[in-house]
Short mmCIF file of N, CA and C in Angstrom, two decimals:
data_model
loop_
_atom_site.label_atom_id
_atom_site.label_comp_id
_atom_site.label_asym_id
_atom_site.label_seq_id
_atom_site.Cartn_x
_atom_site.Cartn_y
_atom_site.Cartn_z
N MET A 1 0.83 -1.19 0.00
CA MET A 1 0.00 0.00 0.00
C MET A 1 0.87 1.24 0.00
N GLY A 2 0.42 2.22 -0.76
CA GLY A 2 1.10 3.50 -0.77
C GLY A 2 0.09 4.61 -0.58
N LYS A 3 0.60 5.82 -0.36
CA LYS A 3 -0.28 6.98 -0.18
C LYS A 3 0.07 8.00 -1.24
N CYS A 4 -0.91 8.46 -1.99
CA CYS A 4 -0.73 9.41 -3.09
C CYS A 4 -0.25 10.75 -2.54
N VAL A 5 0.84 11.28 -3.11
CA VAL A 5 1.38 12.56 -2.66
C VAL A 5 0.57 13.75 -3.17
N ILE A 6 -0.40 13.48 -4.05
CA ILE A 6 -1.22 14.57 -4.58
C ILE A 6 -2.56 14.65 -3.82
N CYS A 7 -3.29 13.52 -3.76
CA CYS A 7 -4.62 13.54 -3.14
C CYS A 7 -4.66 12.89 -1.76
N ASN A 8 -3.55 12.30 -1.33
CA ASN A 8 -3.42 11.63 -0.02
C ASN A 8 -4.27 10.37 0.13
N GLN A 9 -4.81 9.84 -0.97
CA GLN A 9 -5.56 8.59 -0.91
C GLN A 9 -4.59 7.41 -0.98
N GLU A 10 -4.97 6.32 -0.36
CA GLU A 10 -4.14 5.13 -0.42
C GLU A 10 -4.36 4.41 -1.74
N PHE A 11 -3.30 3.76 -2.24
CA PHE A 11 -3.39 2.99 -3.48
C PHE A 11 -2.60 1.71 -3.30
N GLU A 12 -2.90 0.73 -4.14
CA GLU A 12 -2.17 -0.54 -4.12
C GLU A 12 -1.07 -0.52 -5.16
N GLY A 13 -0.03 -1.27 -4.89
CA GLY A 13 1.07 -1.36 -5.85
C GLY A 13 2.08 -0.25 -5.63
N TYR A 14 2.85 0.00 -6.69
CA TYR A 14 3.94 0.98 -6.61
C TYR A 14 3.49 2.41 -6.89
N GLY A 15 2.36 2.59 -7.53
CA GLY A 15 1.92 3.93 -7.89
C GLY A 15 2.67 4.44 -9.12
N HIS A 16 2.58 5.74 -9.36
CA HIS A 16 3.18 6.38 -10.53
C HIS A 16 4.07 7.53 -10.07
N ASN A 17 5.09 7.82 -10.84
CA ASN A 17 5.97 8.95 -10.55
C ASN A 17 5.15 10.25 -10.66
N ALA A 18 5.09 11.02 -9.61
CA ALA A 18 4.26 12.22 -9.57
C ALA A 18 4.95 13.47 -10.09
N GLU A 19 6.21 13.35 -10.47
CA GLU A 19 6.90 14.55 -10.97
C GLU A 19 6.39 14.90 -12.36
N PRO A 20 6.22 16.15 -12.69
CA PRO A 20 6.77 17.35 -12.07
C PRO A 20 5.86 18.01 -11.04
N LEU A 21 4.69 17.42 -10.74
CA LEU A 21 3.78 18.07 -9.80
C LEU A 21 4.25 17.93 -8.35
N LYS A 22 4.71 16.76 -7.99
CA LYS A 22 5.18 16.50 -6.63
C LYS A 22 6.29 15.46 -6.70
N THR A 23 7.02 15.33 -5.61
CA THR A 23 8.05 14.29 -5.50
C THR A 23 7.43 13.11 -4.76
N GLY A 24 7.53 11.94 -5.37
CA GLY A 24 6.98 10.74 -4.75
C GLY A 24 6.05 10.02 -5.71
N ALA A 25 5.20 9.17 -5.14
CA ALA A 25 4.29 8.35 -5.95
C ALA A 25 2.86 8.88 -5.86
N CYS A 26 2.14 8.72 -6.95
CA CYS A 26 0.74 9.14 -6.96
C CYS A 26 -0.14 7.97 -7.40
N CYS A 27 -1.43 8.10 -7.14
CA CYS A 27 -2.39 7.07 -7.53
C CYS A 27 -2.69 7.17 -9.03
N GLY A 28 -3.38 6.18 -9.55
CA GLY A 28 -3.72 6.17 -10.97
C GLY A 28 -4.59 7.34 -11.38
N SER A 29 -5.51 7.75 -10.52
CA SER A 29 -6.40 8.88 -10.85
C SER A 29 -5.61 10.18 -10.99
N CYS A 30 -4.71 10.44 -10.07
CA CYS A 30 -3.92 11.67 -10.12
C CYS A 30 -2.86 11.62 -11.21
N ASN A 31 -2.50 10.42 -11.65
CA ASN A 31 -1.50 10.30 -12.70
C ASN A 31 -1.95 10.99 -13.98
N VAL A 32 -3.25 11.10 -14.20
CA VAL A 32 -3.77 11.81 -15.37
C VAL A 32 -3.30 13.27 -15.34
N GLN A 33 -3.37 13.91 -14.17
CA GLN A 33 -2.90 15.29 -14.03
C GLN A 33 -1.40 15.39 -14.31
N VAL A 34 -0.66 14.41 -13.83
CA VAL A 34 0.80 14.39 -14.01
C VAL A 34 1.13 14.28 -15.49
N VAL A 35 0.48 13.36 -16.18
CA VAL A 35 0.73 13.16 -17.61
C VAL A 35 0.39 14.42 -18.38
N LEU A 36 -0.74 15.05 -18.08
CA LEU A 36 -1.12 16.29 -18.77
C LEU A 36 -0.08 17.38 -18.55
N GLU A 37 0.44 17.50 -17.35
CA GLU A 37 1.46 18.51 -17.06
C GLU A 37 2.75 18.20 -17.81
N ARG A 38 3.12 16.92 -17.88
CA ARG A 38 4.32 16.55 -18.63
C ARG A 38 4.16 16.86 -20.11
N LEU A 39 2.97 16.59 -20.66
CA LEU A 39 2.72 16.90 -22.07
C LEU A 39 2.80 18.41 -22.32
N LYS A 40 2.25 19.19 -21.41
CA LYS A 40 2.30 20.66 -21.54
C LYS A 40 3.76 21.14 -21.53
N ILE A 41 4.55 20.63 -20.60
CA ILE A 41 5.96 21.02 -20.52
C ILE A 41 6.71 20.60 -21.78
N ALA A 42 6.44 19.38 -22.26
CA ALA A 42 7.11 18.89 -23.47
C ALA A 42 6.76 19.75 -24.67
N LYS A 43 5.49 20.15 -24.79
CA LYS A 43 5.08 21.00 -25.91
C LYS A 43 5.77 22.36 -25.83
N GLU A 44 5.82 22.94 -24.63
CA GLU A 44 6.50 24.23 -24.47
C GLU A 44 7.97 24.12 -24.85
N MET A 45 8.62 23.04 -24.44
CA MET A 45 10.03 22.85 -24.77
C MET A 45 10.21 22.67 -26.27
N LYS A 46 9.34 21.88 -26.89
CA LYS A 46 9.42 21.65 -28.33
C LYS A 46 9.22 22.96 -29.09
N ASP A 47 8.19 23.72 -28.69
CA ASP A 47 7.94 25.00 -29.35
C ASP A 47 9.14 25.93 -29.22
N LYS A 48 9.73 25.98 -28.04
CA LYS A 48 10.88 26.86 -27.83
C LYS A 48 12.07 26.40 -28.66
N MET A 49 12.31 25.09 -28.70
CA MET A 49 13.45 24.58 -29.47
C MET A 49 13.24 24.80 -30.97
N ASN A 50 12.05 24.57 -31.45
CA ASN A 50 11.79 24.68 -32.88
C ASN A 50 11.60 26.11 -33.35
N ASN A 51 11.03 26.93 -32.50
CA ASN A 51 10.64 28.27 -32.93
C ASN A 51 11.38 29.39 -32.20
N ASP A 52 12.34 29.06 -31.40
CA ASP A 52 13.05 30.07 -30.60
C ASP A 52 12.07 30.95 -29.83
N GLY A 53 10.98 30.35 -29.34
CA GLY A 53 10.01 31.09 -28.56
C GLY A 53 8.89 31.73 -29.36
N TRP A 54 8.95 31.67 -30.67
CA TRP A 54 7.91 32.26 -31.50
C TRP A 54 6.73 31.30 -31.61
N SER A 55 5.53 31.86 -31.71
CA SER A 55 4.32 31.04 -31.82
C SER A 55 4.19 30.43 -33.21
N PHE A 56 4.58 31.19 -34.23
CA PHE A 56 4.44 30.71 -35.60
C PHE A 56 5.76 30.86 -36.34
N VAL A 57 6.12 29.82 -37.06
CA VAL A 57 7.32 29.85 -37.89
C VAL A 57 6.94 29.28 -39.25
N ILE A 58 7.27 30.03 -40.30
CA ILE A 58 7.00 29.59 -41.67
C ILE A 58 8.33 29.56 -42.40
N SER A 59 8.64 28.45 -43.03
CA SER A 59 9.92 28.31 -43.73
C SER A 59 9.81 28.73 -45.18
N CYS A 60 10.79 29.49 -45.62
CA CYS A 60 10.92 29.87 -47.02
C CYS A 60 11.67 28.74 -47.73
N ALA A 61 11.53 28.64 -49.03
CA ALA A 61 12.21 27.60 -49.80
C ALA A 61 13.73 27.70 -49.64
N CYS A 62 14.25 28.89 -49.38
CA CYS A 62 15.70 29.07 -49.24
C CYS A 62 16.20 28.66 -47.87
N GLY A 63 15.28 28.33 -46.93
CA GLY A 63 15.68 27.93 -45.60
C GLY A 63 15.44 28.99 -44.54
N TYR A 64 15.14 30.22 -44.94
CA TYR A 64 14.85 31.28 -43.98
C TYR A 64 13.59 30.92 -43.20
N LYS A 65 13.59 31.20 -41.90
CA LYS A 65 12.42 30.93 -41.07
C LYS A 65 11.78 32.26 -40.68
N ALA A 66 10.62 32.52 -41.24
CA ALA A 66 9.86 33.71 -40.89
C ALA A 66 9.15 33.43 -39.57
N LYS A 67 9.21 34.41 -38.65
CA LYS A 67 8.67 34.20 -37.30
C LYS A 67 7.69 35.29 -36.94
N GLY A 68 6.75 34.94 -36.05
CA GLY A 68 5.80 35.91 -35.54
C GLY A 68 5.04 35.36 -34.36
N ASN A 69 4.38 36.26 -33.65
CA ASN A 69 3.57 35.84 -32.51
C ASN A 69 2.24 35.25 -32.96
N ASN A 70 1.89 35.47 -34.21
CA ASN A 70 0.70 34.87 -34.78
C ASN A 70 0.95 34.63 -36.27
N GLU A 71 0.01 34.01 -36.94
CA GLU A 71 0.21 33.64 -38.34
C GLU A 71 0.39 34.87 -39.23
N ASP A 72 -0.37 35.92 -38.96
CA ASP A 72 -0.25 37.15 -39.77
C ASP A 72 1.14 37.75 -39.66
N GLU A 73 1.69 37.81 -38.45
CA GLU A 73 3.04 38.37 -38.27
C GLU A 73 4.09 37.52 -38.98
N ALA A 74 3.94 36.21 -38.93
CA ALA A 74 4.89 35.33 -39.60
C ALA A 74 4.80 35.51 -41.11
N ASN A 75 3.59 35.63 -41.64
CA ASN A 75 3.43 35.86 -43.08
C ASN A 75 4.01 37.21 -43.49
N GLU A 76 3.84 38.21 -42.66
CA GLU A 76 4.40 39.54 -42.94
C GLU A 76 5.92 39.47 -42.97
N ASP A 77 6.51 38.76 -42.01
CA ASP A 77 7.96 38.59 -41.97
C ASP A 77 8.44 37.85 -43.22
N LEU A 78 7.71 36.82 -43.64
CA LEU A 78 8.07 36.07 -44.84
C LEU A 78 8.01 36.96 -46.08
N GLU A 79 6.97 37.77 -46.18
CA GLU A 79 6.84 38.68 -47.34
C GLU A 79 8.00 39.67 -47.38
N LYS A 80 8.36 40.23 -46.23
CA LYS A 80 9.50 41.17 -46.18
C LYS A 80 10.78 40.48 -46.62
N HIS A 81 10.99 39.27 -46.14
CA HIS A 81 12.17 38.50 -46.53
C HIS A 81 12.18 38.26 -48.03
N GLN A 82 11.06 37.82 -48.57
CA GLN A 82 10.99 37.51 -50.00
C GLN A 82 11.19 38.77 -50.85
N ASP A 83 10.62 39.88 -50.41
CA ASP A 83 10.82 41.14 -51.15
C ASP A 83 12.29 41.54 -51.15
N LYS A 84 12.95 41.35 -50.02
CA LYS A 84 14.34 41.77 -49.88
C LYS A 84 15.30 40.79 -50.57
N GLU A 85 15.11 39.51 -50.38
CA GLU A 85 16.07 38.52 -50.82
C GLU A 85 15.76 37.86 -52.17
N HIS A 86 14.51 37.87 -52.56
CA HIS A 86 14.14 37.13 -53.77
C HIS A 86 13.52 37.98 -54.86
N SER A 87 13.57 39.28 -54.68
CA SER A 87 12.99 40.15 -55.71
C SER A 87 13.97 40.31 -56.89
N SER A 88 13.43 40.48 -58.03
CA SER A 88 14.25 40.64 -59.24
C SER A 88 14.88 42.03 -59.26
N PRO A 89 16.14 42.12 -59.62
CA PRO A 89 16.79 43.44 -59.67
C PRO A 89 16.30 44.27 -60.84
N PHE A 90 15.49 43.73 -61.72
CA PHE A 90 15.02 44.44 -62.91
C PHE A 90 13.66 45.03 -62.70
#
């Protein structure tokens, strides 16, 4: 028998790792909260790694990454890049 570090209810078996919410073991019911928090943290880390903290990133064919806090800002950044880097000199 164990005692959940989140809800303080007793559970059978080994329980689940309660981190990042708490240190120790949690019951199966509280494990849902733990998993959701881990997914949220993983998404935030992925977004930061992929987008350098930007909400939207659109890639140009040349490899440039247009960035913005929303889709409109990213499209505006992409248009500026394309006008500057890919416009015809004629």
